[in-house]
Structure formats: C-alpha cells, structure tokens
XYZ file of C-alpha atoms in Angstrom:
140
model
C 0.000 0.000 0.000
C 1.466 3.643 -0.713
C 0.133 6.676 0.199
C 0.588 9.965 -1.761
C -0.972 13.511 -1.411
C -3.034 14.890 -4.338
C -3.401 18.821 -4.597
C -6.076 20.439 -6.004
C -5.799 23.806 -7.577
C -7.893 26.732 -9.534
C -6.399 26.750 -12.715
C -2.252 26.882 -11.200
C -1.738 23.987 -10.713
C 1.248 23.807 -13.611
C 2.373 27.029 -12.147
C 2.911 25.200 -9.012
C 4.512 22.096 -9.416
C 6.984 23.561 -11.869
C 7.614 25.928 -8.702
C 7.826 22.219 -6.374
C 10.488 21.426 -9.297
C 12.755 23.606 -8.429
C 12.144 23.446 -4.478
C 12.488 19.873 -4.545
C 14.933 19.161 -6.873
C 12.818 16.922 -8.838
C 11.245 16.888 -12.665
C 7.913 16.127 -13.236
C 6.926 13.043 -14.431
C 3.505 13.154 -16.052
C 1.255 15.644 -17.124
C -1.896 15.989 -19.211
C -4.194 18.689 -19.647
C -8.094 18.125 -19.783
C -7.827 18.798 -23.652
C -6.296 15.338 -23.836
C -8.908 14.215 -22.566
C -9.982 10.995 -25.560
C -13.227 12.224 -27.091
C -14.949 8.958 -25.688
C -14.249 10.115 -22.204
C -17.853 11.085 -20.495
C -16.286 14.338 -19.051
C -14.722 15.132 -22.646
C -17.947 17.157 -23.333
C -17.974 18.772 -19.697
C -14.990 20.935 -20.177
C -14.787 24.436 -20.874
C -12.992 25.573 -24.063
C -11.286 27.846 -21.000
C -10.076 24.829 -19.258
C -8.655 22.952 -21.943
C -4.959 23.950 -20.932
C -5.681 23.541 -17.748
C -4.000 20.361 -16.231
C -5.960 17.053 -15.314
C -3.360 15.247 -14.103
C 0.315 15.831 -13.032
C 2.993 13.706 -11.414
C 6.501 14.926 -9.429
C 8.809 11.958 -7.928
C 10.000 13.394 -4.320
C 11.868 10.679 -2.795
C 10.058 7.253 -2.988
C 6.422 8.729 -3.190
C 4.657 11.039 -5.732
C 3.523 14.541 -5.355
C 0.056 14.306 -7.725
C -2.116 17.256 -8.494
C -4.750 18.584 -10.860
C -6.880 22.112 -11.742
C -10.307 21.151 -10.486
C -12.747 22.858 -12.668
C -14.323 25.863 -10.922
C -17.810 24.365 -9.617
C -15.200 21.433 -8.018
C -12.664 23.718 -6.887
C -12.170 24.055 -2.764
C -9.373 25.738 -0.927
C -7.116 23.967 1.284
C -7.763 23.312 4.866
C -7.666 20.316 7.209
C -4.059 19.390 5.743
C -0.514 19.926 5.072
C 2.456 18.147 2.835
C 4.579 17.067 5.759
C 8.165 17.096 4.342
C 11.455 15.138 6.294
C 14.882 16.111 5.312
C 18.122 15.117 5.788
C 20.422 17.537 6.954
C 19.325 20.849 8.530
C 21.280 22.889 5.719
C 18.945 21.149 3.050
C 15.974 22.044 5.208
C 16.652 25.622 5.351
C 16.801 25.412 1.693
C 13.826 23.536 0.789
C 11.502 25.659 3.266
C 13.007 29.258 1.955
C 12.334 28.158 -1.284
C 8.832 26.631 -0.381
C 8.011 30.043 1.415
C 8.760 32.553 -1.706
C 5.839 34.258 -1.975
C 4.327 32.442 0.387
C 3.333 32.687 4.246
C 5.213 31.619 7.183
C 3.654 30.276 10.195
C 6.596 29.270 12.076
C 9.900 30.044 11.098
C 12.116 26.723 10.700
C 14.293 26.215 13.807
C 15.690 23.456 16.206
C 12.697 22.589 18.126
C 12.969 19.312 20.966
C 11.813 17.223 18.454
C 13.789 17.936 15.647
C 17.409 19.442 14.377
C 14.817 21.744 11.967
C 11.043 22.216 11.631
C 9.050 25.396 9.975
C 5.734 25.391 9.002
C 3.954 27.813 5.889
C 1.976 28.166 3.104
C 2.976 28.678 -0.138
C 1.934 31.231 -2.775
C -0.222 29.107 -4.126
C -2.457 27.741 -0.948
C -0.565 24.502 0.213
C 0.300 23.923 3.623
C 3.557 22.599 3.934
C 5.572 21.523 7.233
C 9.397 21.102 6.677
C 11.018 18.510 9.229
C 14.656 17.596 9.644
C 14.703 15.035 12.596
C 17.432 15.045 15.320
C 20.960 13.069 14.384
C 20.765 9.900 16.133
C-alpha cells in the first residue's frame, strides 16, 4: 500500500509544481491537460474551451512517493484546509533550503528552527495555498 498527497488547484496547478520542481529538486513526471482528454471520455464534453490547458493530471517523484495534483474545474474547486504536505529532510542545511524556497511568496507560520523534536522544523503556506511543514529530525 502507498500513500501519496493529491493537490487540487484553480487553474495553477502547472504554475505550481513547476515551482515544487525547483524546491524539490525533482522533474515532473507526467502531465496531461483536460484537452487530452480521448473524445470517448464522459467528461470530454464537460470541459470548458477555458479549461482545456488547464492540467488534469500531473505527477513529481520526491523521494520514494509522488507529489500528484490537478486544476479542479471551478464548480469542483475548494481551498485547502484540514491538511498539510509534511516534508522530512536530511540535513538541517537542506531544510533551510527547501523551506526558503517553499516560502517565496508564500506565508510563514513558524519560522524553521531546532525545536525538541527535531534538528529543523518550519511550518507555511505557499503562494499558491498549500500547507507545507518542513522537518529535519534530530541526528541519532
């Protein structure tokens, strides 16, 4: 079993994980946009002309899981809340990176800093609405 997070956005959603590309040091994997959708696809029809850009479907690698997202067309569309993409590091250096990066543009909540739990933890939201918590644990 494998468990991965799946982000919804309001039409930025290649915006973003391009952005998560270069936090994360990854490249994405997949992507199609709803105008790829097959013709024989029920929800073919249901699409905008607007939307057709728009992604349906994108995959990043970050570590051994995947980072998945996808616009949600307007009516579907929700913000954020109840969540956040809880991220563990190695090294407090590489933390500091990954969670400056994470908050351009974005909000902090708490600044990352040695807390008793951990060399490095910092909480924010990024410019485009995800919650993220950055975690390096304590060396062993």
């Amino acid at each position: 079993m494998q468990l991965n997070p799946y982000l919804s956005f309001n039409g930025q959603c290649e915006a973003a994980f391009k952005f998560y590309e270069q936090c994360l040091g990854s490249k994405i994997n997949a992507m199609m946009s709803w105008g790829e959708l097959p013709d024989d696809d029920p929800m073919a029809g249901q699409v905008s002309p607007e939307w057709r850009d728009k992604v349906m479907h994108i995959s990043l690698p970050v570590g051994d899981r995947e980072l998945m997202g996808s616009d949600s067309p307007p009516e579907y569309y929700e913000e954020p809340k109840g969540f956040s993409i809880s991220i563990s590091i190695d090294g407090p250096a590489e933390a500091e990176r990954v969670f400056k990066a994470l908050a351009e543009n974005g909000t902090i909540k708490m600044p990352i800093q040695e807390t008793f739990w951990a060399a490095r933890f910092g909480m924010l939201v990024d410019q485009f609405g995800i919650p993220w918590m950055v975690n390096c644990d304590q060396a062993s």
